[in-house]
Amino acid sequence: MATSLLQELIESLRCLPGVGPKSAQRMAFHLLEHDRDGGRRLASLLSEAMEKISECSRCRTLTEQDVCSVCVSDRRDVSLLCIVESPAELAAIEESTNYNGLYFVLHGRLSPLDGLGPKEIGLDRLESRLDEEVVKEIILATNPTVEGEATAHYISELASSHGILTSRIAHGVPLGGDLGYVDGGTLAHAFAGRQKIE
Amino acid sequence: MSILLRRAFVLHRRPFKNTSLLLELFVEGEGRFPAVSRGGAKGSTAGLLQPFTPLRLGWGGRGEVKSLHEVEPDDYQLDRLVGKPLFCGLYLNELLMRLVPRSEPHDQLFGDYIRTLSSLVGEIPLDWSLRLFEMRLLQAAGYELVTDVTLENEPVEPGRNYLYQKGRGFSESPVELSADTSNIISGRTLIALHNKTCDDIQLRQEAKQLLRRVIDYHLDYKPLKSRELFG
């Protein structure tokens, strides 16, 4: 039996994260029965976005320009460079901190078992950026996982060979958290990274 | 029904569905196998289910991919690996994944793995810790490298040179050197590998080159990604 267009639509919606067969069916029926305009807008925007959005040639975040708005802005402190694993993390930092420097997006982390080495996460491009620009401090905002730590260490060695200061964002007890419920690793990390009260 | 939680390590983890993790485990008495931890990417288990953290695990399921039920930290701790020792740890895990087939119990290897991880932050030179683990791993994978006796059943002598015969062992090197000298190795290095002690940096360098060739041969010359970290 040939698959109907409706079935194909339901199947395609399942490529979204967190969408199983039931939710995909609900989405398809909702668009077809109640919101055809919304569906058309979504379709045309999706195809436009897939065509036009690519990586910023400087920081590798997602943008439809050649260079993204952060990189092109003249209000940014060009001596600060923050390294993140994904564009989603860049967005999180932009939304909730007052960080005012530039970024570099790795699109992953050093993970040999996933086939990700220095080249796959764009460290050759980072290095040429360090050669060309006047970066004074690199802020490593990779995740506190084993691979994130390995990535941070690798980049810090790269930076020190260029005479650049590196710092790592703090990890520890979450704000409003309870020490009794924090896992041992996090607690040990929080103790090792304790700070003087000034 | 109570089940005894087994000693284990996570070798590799990958996000799976929304909040689950697909893990490759290395478990004492069981060897290595895949398992899913439902909801494991959230909360305190996310911090525990990481490589190089000694764990006690309970799991179930009949298929190849097991389902992880219980996760607890083991009652001993290893020093956190940072910097170069961390790269070495990632190398150990890649070796285990590539050389050891799934679901073969390697009791001794599990102990060797713990000892090697703790020695990465100890006084033994890092490279020598890796060499000793490579030797044990080759043995566990069925590719034991005999370094005290030649293929002709003669004892290896410190003053002589030997020729590595791919996948087999060592034979006495002919007096006239062949064009390819990369397979020539000194008896002193072979004996150091046999005795598991070595203070001479040159011998260690030679041992490194030798074991690299041996491992590459057994991996059909497909490169190990973690070597790129040592650049």
Coordinates of C-alpha atoms in Angstrom, one line a residue:
Chain A
M1 CA 0.0 0.0 0.0
A2 CA 1.3 3.4 -0.9
T3 CA 1.8 5.8 2.0
S4 CA -0.6 8.7 2.0
L5 CA 0.6 12.3 2.1
L6 CA -0.9 12.5 5.6
Q7 CA 1.1 9.5 6.8
E8 CA 4.3 11.0 5.3
L9 CA 3.7 14.3 7.1
I10 CA 3.2 12.5 10.4
E11 CA 6.3 10.5 9.8
S12 CA 8.3 13.6 9.0
L13 CA 7.2 15.5 12.1
R14 CA 8.9 12.8 14.1
C15 CA 12.3 14.1 13.2
L16 CA 11.8 16.7 15.9
P17 CA 13.3 16.0 19.3
G18 CA 10.7 14.7 21.8
V19 CA 8.0 14.0 19.2
G20 CA 6.7 10.5 19.2
P21 CA 4.1 9.0 16.9
K22 CA 1.1 10.2 19.0
S23 CA 2.3 13.9 19.2
A24 CA 3.2 13.9 15.5
Q25 CA -0.3 12.8 14.7
R26 CA -1.8 15.5 16.9
M27 CA 0.4 18.2 15.3
A28 CA -0.5 17.1 11.8
F29 CA -4.3 17.0 12.5
H30 CA -4.1 20.3 14.3
L31 CA -2.4 22.0 11.3
L32 CA -4.8 20.5 8.8
E33 CA -8.0 21.0 10.7
H34 CA -7.5 24.2 12.6
D35 CA -4.5 26.2 11.4
R36 CA -3.7 25.9 7.7
D37 CA -2.3 29.4 7.6
G38 CA 0.0 28.6 10.4
G39 CA 1.0 25.4 8.6
R40 CA 1.8 27.3 5.4
R41 CA 3.9 29.9 7.2
L42 CA 5.8 27.1 9.1
A43 CA 6.4 25.3 5.8
S44 CA 7.7 28.3 3.9
L45 CA 9.8 29.5 6.9
L46 CA 11.2 26.0 7.4
S47 CA 12.4 25.7 3.8
E48 CA 13.8 29.2 3.8
A49 CA 15.6 28.7 7.1
M50 CA 17.1 25.4 5.9
E51 CA 18.4 27.1 2.8
K52 CA 19.7 30.3 4.2
I53 CA 20.9 29.7 7.7
S54 CA 24.5 28.5 7.9
E55 CA 27.5 29.1 10.1
C56 CA 29.0 32.5 10.9
S57 CA 32.4 32.6 9.2
R58 CA 34.0 33.9 12.4
C59 CA 32.3 32.3 15.4
R60 CA 30.5 29.4 13.8
T61 CA 27.2 30.1 15.4
L62 CA 24.0 29.8 13.2
T63 CA 23.2 32.9 11.2
E64 CA 21.7 33.9 7.8
Q65 CA 24.5 36.5 7.4
D66 CA 28.1 35.8 6.5
V67 CA 29.1 37.2 9.8
C68 CA 26.6 37.1 12.7
S69 CA 25.3 40.1 14.6
V70 CA 27.5 39.5 17.7
C71 CA 30.7 39.3 15.7
V72 CA 29.8 42.4 13.6
S73 CA 28.8 44.6 16.5
D74 CA 31.2 47.4 17.4
R75 CA 29.9 47.5 21.0
R76 CA 31.6 44.1 21.9
D77 CA 34.8 43.7 23.7
V78 CA 37.0 42.0 21.1
S79 CA 39.7 41.0 23.7
L80 CA 37.3 38.5 25.3
L81 CA 36.5 35.2 23.6
C82 CA 34.1 32.7 25.1
I83 CA 34.2 29.1 23.8
V84 CA 30.9 27.2 23.9
E85 CA 29.9 23.7 22.7
S86 CA 26.7 24.7 20.8
P87 CA 24.7 27.7 19.5
A88 CA 22.1 26.9 22.1
E89 CA 24.6 27.5 24.9
L90 CA 25.7 30.8 23.2
A91 CA 22.0 31.8 23.3
A92 CA 21.7 30.9 26.9
I93 CA 24.7 33.0 27.9
E94 CA 23.5 35.9 25.8
E95 CA 20.1 35.8 27.5
S96 CA 21.1 35.5 31.1
T97 CA 24.5 37.1 31.6
N98 CA 26.0 40.5 30.9
Y99 CA 28.9 39.0 29.0
N100 CA 30.0 41.5 26.4
G101 CA 32.8 39.7 24.5
L102 CA 32.8 37.5 21.4
Y103 CA 32.2 33.8 21.0
F104 CA 33.5 30.7 19.3
V105 CA 31.2 27.7 18.8
L106 CA 32.7 24.2 18.7
H107 CA 29.6 22.3 17.5
G108 CA 30.6 19.4 19.8
R109 CA 33.5 18.5 22.2
L110 CA 36.6 16.5 22.0
S111 CA 35.3 12.9 22.1
P112 CA 37.6 10.3 20.4
L113 CA 35.0 7.6 20.7
D114 CA 32.5 9.7 18.7
G115 CA 35.2 10.4 16.1
L116 CA 35.5 14.0 17.3
G117 CA 39.1 15.2 17.3
P118 CA 40.6 18.8 17.3
K119 CA 39.9 19.3 13.7
E120 CA 36.2 18.1 13.8
I121 CA 35.4 20.8 16.4
G122 CA 37.1 23.6 14.4
L123 CA 40.1 24.1 16.5
D124 CA 42.3 24.8 13.4
R125 CA 39.9 27.7 12.8
L126 CA 40.1 28.9 16.4
E127 CA 43.9 28.8 16.2
S128 CA 44.0 30.9 13.0
R129 CA 41.6 33.3 14.8
L130 CA 44.0 33.6 17.7
D131 CA 46.8 34.3 15.3
E132 CA 44.9 37.2 13.6
E133 CA 43.1 38.9 16.5
V134 CA 44.0 40.5 19.7
V135 CA 42.4 38.1 22.2
K136 CA 43.5 38.7 25.8
E137 CA 41.3 36.2 27.6
I138 CA 39.6 33.0 26.6
I139 CA 36.7 32.0 28.7
L140 CA 36.0 28.3 28.5
A141 CA 32.3 27.5 28.9
T142 CA 32.4 23.9 27.8
N143 CA 30.2 21.5 29.8
P144 CA 31.4 19.9 33.1
T145 CA 31.6 16.5 31.5
V146 CA 34.7 14.4 31.0
E147 CA 34.8 15.4 27.3
G148 CA 34.1 19.1 28.1
E149 CA 37.1 19.0 30.6
A150 CA 39.3 17.5 27.9
T151 CA 38.3 20.1 25.4
A152 CA 38.9 22.9 27.9
H153 CA 42.4 21.6 28.7
Y154 CA 43.3 21.2 25.0
I155 CA 42.1 24.8 24.2
S156 CA 43.9 26.2 27.3
E157 CA 47.2 24.7 26.0
L158 CA 46.5 26.1 22.6
A159 CA 45.9 29.5 24.2
S160 CA 49.0 29.5 26.4
S161 CA 51.1 28.8 23.4
H162 CA 49.7 32.1 22.1
G163 CA 50.4 33.8 25.4
I164 CA 46.6 34.2 26.1
L165 CA 45.1 34.0 29.6
T166 CA 42.4 31.3 29.9
S167 CA 39.7 31.0 32.5
R168 CA 37.0 28.4 33.1
I169 CA 33.5 29.1 34.2
A170 CA 32.7 28.0 37.8
H171 CA 31.0 24.7 38.5
G172 CA 29.3 23.7 41.7
V173 CA 26.2 23.8 43.9
P174 CA 23.3 25.3 42.0
L175 CA 21.8 28.5 43.3
G176 CA 19.0 27.8 45.7
G177 CA 20.2 24.2 45.9
D178 CA 20.7 22.0 48.9
L179 CA 24.2 20.5 49.7
G180 CA 22.6 17.3 50.9
Y181 CA 21.1 16.5 47.5
V182 CA 24.1 17.5 45.4
D183 CA 26.1 14.5 44.0
G184 CA 29.6 13.8 45.4
G185 CA 31.4 14.8 42.2
T186 CA 29.8 18.2 42.0
L187 CA 30.4 18.8 45.7
A188 CA 34.1 17.8 45.4
H189 CA 34.4 20.2 42.5
A190 CA 32.7 23.0 44.4
F191 CA 35.1 22.5 47.3
A192 CA 38.1 22.4 45.0
G193 CA 37.0 25.7 43.3
R194 CA 36.1 27.6 46.5
Q195 CA 36.6 31.3 46.5
K196 CA 37.8 33.8 49.1
I197 CA 35.1 36.1 50.4
E198 CA 36.1 39.7 49.8
Chain B
M1 CA 14.7 -9.7 45.8
S2 CA 18.0 -8.0 46.4
I3 CA 20.7 -7.9 43.8
L4 CA 24.3 -7.3 44.5
L5 CA 25.4 -4.2 42.7
R6 CA 28.5 -4.8 40.5
R7 CA 31.6 -2.7 40.2
A8 CA 31.7 -0.9 37.0
F9 CA 32.9 2.1 34.9
V10 CA 31.2 4.0 32.1
L11 CA 33.4 3.9 29.1
H12 CA 31.3 6.1 26.9
R13 CA 28.0 7.9 27.0
R14 CA 25.7 9.5 24.5
P15 CA 22.4 11.3 24.9
F16 CA 19.5 9.1 24.0
K17 CA 15.9 10.4 23.5
N18 CA 15.1 13.4 25.7
T19 CA 16.7 12.7 29.1
S20 CA 18.1 9.2 28.7
L21 CA 21.7 8.1 28.2
L22 CA 23.1 5.3 26.0
L23 CA 26.1 3.9 27.8
E24 CA 28.9 1.6 27.1
L25 CA 29.8 -0.1 30.5
F26 CA 32.8 -2.0 31.6
V27 CA 31.7 -4.2 34.5
E28 CA 33.7 -6.5 36.7
G29 CA 33.1 -10.2 35.8
E30 CA 30.9 -9.2 32.8
G31 CA 33.2 -7.3 30.4
R32 CA 31.8 -4.5 28.3
F33 CA 28.2 -4.1 27.2
P34 CA 25.8 -1.4 26.2
A35 CA 23.0 -0.2 28.5
V36 CA 20.4 2.5 28.7
S37 CA 19.9 4.7 31.7
R38 CA 16.3 6.2 31.5
G39 CA 16.3 9.7 32.7
G40 CA 20.0 9.4 33.4
A41 CA 20.9 12.7 31.7
K42 CA 19.0 14.5 34.5
G43 CA 19.7 15.0 38.2
S44 CA 22.5 13.5 40.2
T45 CA 22.9 10.4 38.1
A46 CA 24.1 12.6 35.3
G47 CA 27.1 13.6 37.4
L48 CA 27.8 10.0 38.4
L49 CA 27.4 8.3 35.0
Q50 CA 30.6 9.7 33.6
P51 CA 33.8 8.0 32.6
F52 CA 36.5 7.4 35.3
T53 CA 34.0 7.4 38.2
P54 CA 34.0 4.1 40.1
L55 CA 30.4 2.9 40.3
R56 CA 28.2 0.1 41.6
L57 CA 25.5 -0.8 39.1
G58 CA 22.4 -2.9 38.9
W59 CA 20.8 -3.7 35.5
G60 CA 18.2 -5.9 33.9
G61 CA 16.9 -6.9 30.4
R62 CA 17.5 -9.8 28.1
G63 CA 18.5 -8.1 24.9
E64 CA 22.0 -6.9 24.0
V65 CA 21.3 -3.4 25.4
K66 CA 20.6 -3.7 29.1
S67 CA 18.5 -1.4 31.1
L68 CA 20.2 0.3 34.1
H69 CA 18.2 0.2 37.3
E70 CA 20.6 1.3 40.0
V71 CA 23.5 3.6 40.1
E72 CA 25.6 4.2 43.2
P73 CA 29.1 5.6 43.7
D74 CA 31.6 2.8 44.7
D75 CA 33.0 3.0 48.2
Y76 CA 36.4 4.1 46.9
Q77 CA 37.4 7.1 44.9
L78 CA 39.9 7.9 42.2
D79 CA 41.7 11.2 41.9
R80 CA 40.0 13.3 39.3
L81 CA 41.8 13.2 35.9
V82 CA 42.8 16.6 34.6
G83 CA 44.9 17.7 31.7
K84 CA 47.2 15.1 30.1
P85 CA 46.2 12.3 32.5
L86 CA 42.6 12.9 31.3
F87 CA 43.8 12.5 27.6
C88 CA 45.5 9.2 28.7
G89 CA 42.2 8.0 30.3
L90 CA 40.3 8.7 27.1
Y91 CA 43.0 6.7 25.2
L92 CA 42.5 3.8 27.6
N93 CA 38.8 3.8 27.0
E94 CA 39.2 3.9 23.2
L95 CA 41.6 1.0 23.4
L96 CA 39.1 -1.0 25.5
M97 CA 36.3 -0.2 23.0
R98 CA 38.4 -1.1 20.0
L99 CA 40.4 -4.1 21.1
V100 CA 38.1 -5.9 23.6
P101 CA 35.0 -7.6 22.1
R102 CA 31.7 -7.1 24.0
S103 CA 30.4 -9.4 26.7
E104 CA 33.7 -11.3 27.3
P105 CA 34.4 -11.3 31.1
H106 CA 37.9 -10.0 31.7
D107 CA 38.3 -10.1 35.4
Q108 CA 41.9 -9.3 35.5
L109 CA 41.6 -6.5 33.0
F110 CA 39.0 -4.7 35.2
G111 CA 41.6 -4.6 38.1
D112 CA 44.3 -3.5 35.6
Y113 CA 42.1 -0.7 34.4
I114 CA 41.5 0.6 38.0
R115 CA 45.2 0.3 38.8
T116 CA 46.2 2.1 35.5
L117 CA 43.6 4.9 36.2
S118 CA 45.0 5.5 39.6
S119 CA 48.6 5.4 38.4
L120 CA 47.9 8.2 35.9
V121 CA 48.0 10.6 38.8
G122 CA 50.8 8.8 40.6
E123 CA 54.6 8.7 40.3
I124 CA 55.0 6.3 37.4
P125 CA 55.7 8.2 34.2
L126 CA 52.4 8.5 32.2
D127 CA 53.7 6.8 29.1
W128 CA 54.9 3.8 31.0
S129 CA 51.5 3.3 32.7
L130 CA 50.0 3.3 29.2
R131 CA 52.6 0.7 27.9
L132 CA 51.9 -1.7 30.8
F133 CA 48.1 -1.4 30.2
E134 CA 48.6 -1.9 26.5
M135 CA 50.5 -5.1 27.2
R136 CA 47.8 -6.4 29.5
L137 CA 45.1 -5.4 27.1
L138 CA 46.7 -7.3 24.2
Q139 CA 47.0 -10.3 26.5
A140 CA 43.3 -10.1 27.4
A141 CA 42.3 -9.6 23.8
G142 CA 44.1 -12.8 22.9
Y143 CA 47.1 -11.1 21.2
E144 CA 49.7 -11.6 24.0
L145 CA 53.1 -10.2 23.2
V146 CA 55.8 -12.5 24.5
T147 CA 58.8 -10.4 25.1
D148 CA 61.1 -12.7 27.0
V149 CA 61.4 -15.6 24.5
T150 CA 61.9 -15.4 20.8
L151 CA 59.9 -17.2 18.2
E152 CA 62.8 -19.7 18.0
N153 CA 62.4 -20.4 21.7
E154 CA 65.6 -18.7 22.7
P155 CA 65.7 -16.3 25.7
V156 CA 65.8 -12.6 24.8
E157 CA 69.2 -11.1 25.6
P158 CA 69.7 -7.4 26.5
G159 CA 72.7 -7.0 24.1
R160 CA 71.0 -8.1 20.9
N161 CA 68.5 -6.7 18.5
Y162 CA 65.2 -8.4 17.5
L163 CA 62.8 -8.2 14.6
Y164 CA 59.1 -7.8 15.2
Q165 CA 57.1 -10.3 13.1
K166 CA 53.7 -8.9 12.7
G167 CA 51.1 -10.5 14.9
R168 CA 53.5 -13.3 16.0
G169 CA 56.4 -12.2 18.1
F170 CA 60.1 -11.5 17.9
S171 CA 62.9 -13.3 16.1
E172 CA 66.6 -12.7 16.2
S173 CA 67.5 -9.9 13.8
P174 CA 69.8 -10.9 11.0
V175 CA 73.2 -9.4 11.1
E176 CA 72.8 -7.4 7.9
L177 CA 70.1 -4.9 8.6
S178 CA 67.1 -5.0 6.3
A179 CA 66.0 -1.8 4.5
D180 CA 63.1 -1.4 6.9
T181 CA 64.6 -0.8 10.4
S182 CA 61.4 0.3 12.0
N183 CA 60.7 -3.3 13.0
I184 CA 64.0 -3.7 14.8
I185 CA 63.8 -3.5 18.6
S186 CA 66.5 -3.8 21.3
G187 CA 66.5 -6.7 23.7
R188 CA 66.8 -4.3 26.6
T189 CA 63.4 -2.8 25.7
L190 CA 61.8 -6.2 25.4
I191 CA 63.1 -7.2 28.8
A192 CA 61.9 -4.0 30.3
L193 CA 58.5 -4.7 29.0
H194 CA 58.7 -8.2 30.5
N195 CA 59.9 -7.0 33.9
K196 CA 57.4 -4.1 33.8
T197 CA 60.0 -1.6 35.0
C198 CA 61.8 1.0 33.0
D199 CA 63.7 4.1 34.0
D200 CA 65.3 4.8 30.7
I201 CA 63.4 7.3 28.6
Q202 CA 65.0 6.0 25.4
L203 CA 63.8 2.5 26.0
R204 CA 60.3 3.8 26.8
Q205 CA 60.3 5.7 23.6
E206 CA 61.2 2.5 21.7
A207 CA 58.5 0.5 23.6
K208 CA 56.0 3.2 22.6
Q209 CA 56.8 2.9 18.9
L210 CA 56.7 -0.9 19.1
L211 CA 53.4 -1.1 20.9
R212 CA 51.9 1.5 18.5
R213 CA 52.9 -0.8 15.6
V214 CA 51.5 -3.9 17.3
I215 CA 48.2 -2.2 18.2
D216 CA 47.8 -0.6 14.7
Y217 CA 48.3 -4.1 13.2
H218 CA 45.6 -5.6 15.4
L219 CA 43.3 -2.7 14.6
D220 CA 43.8 -3.2 10.8
Y221 CA 45.6 0.2 10.7
K222 CA 42.4 2.2 11.5
P223 CA 43.8 5.1 13.5
L224 CA 42.9 5.7 17.1
K225 CA 41.2 9.1 17.4
S226 CA 42.5 9.9 20.9
R227 CA 46.1 9.9 19.7
E228 CA 45.2 13.3 18.1
L229 CA 44.9 14.8 21.5
F230 CA 48.6 14.3 22.2
G231 CA 49.6 16.3 19.1

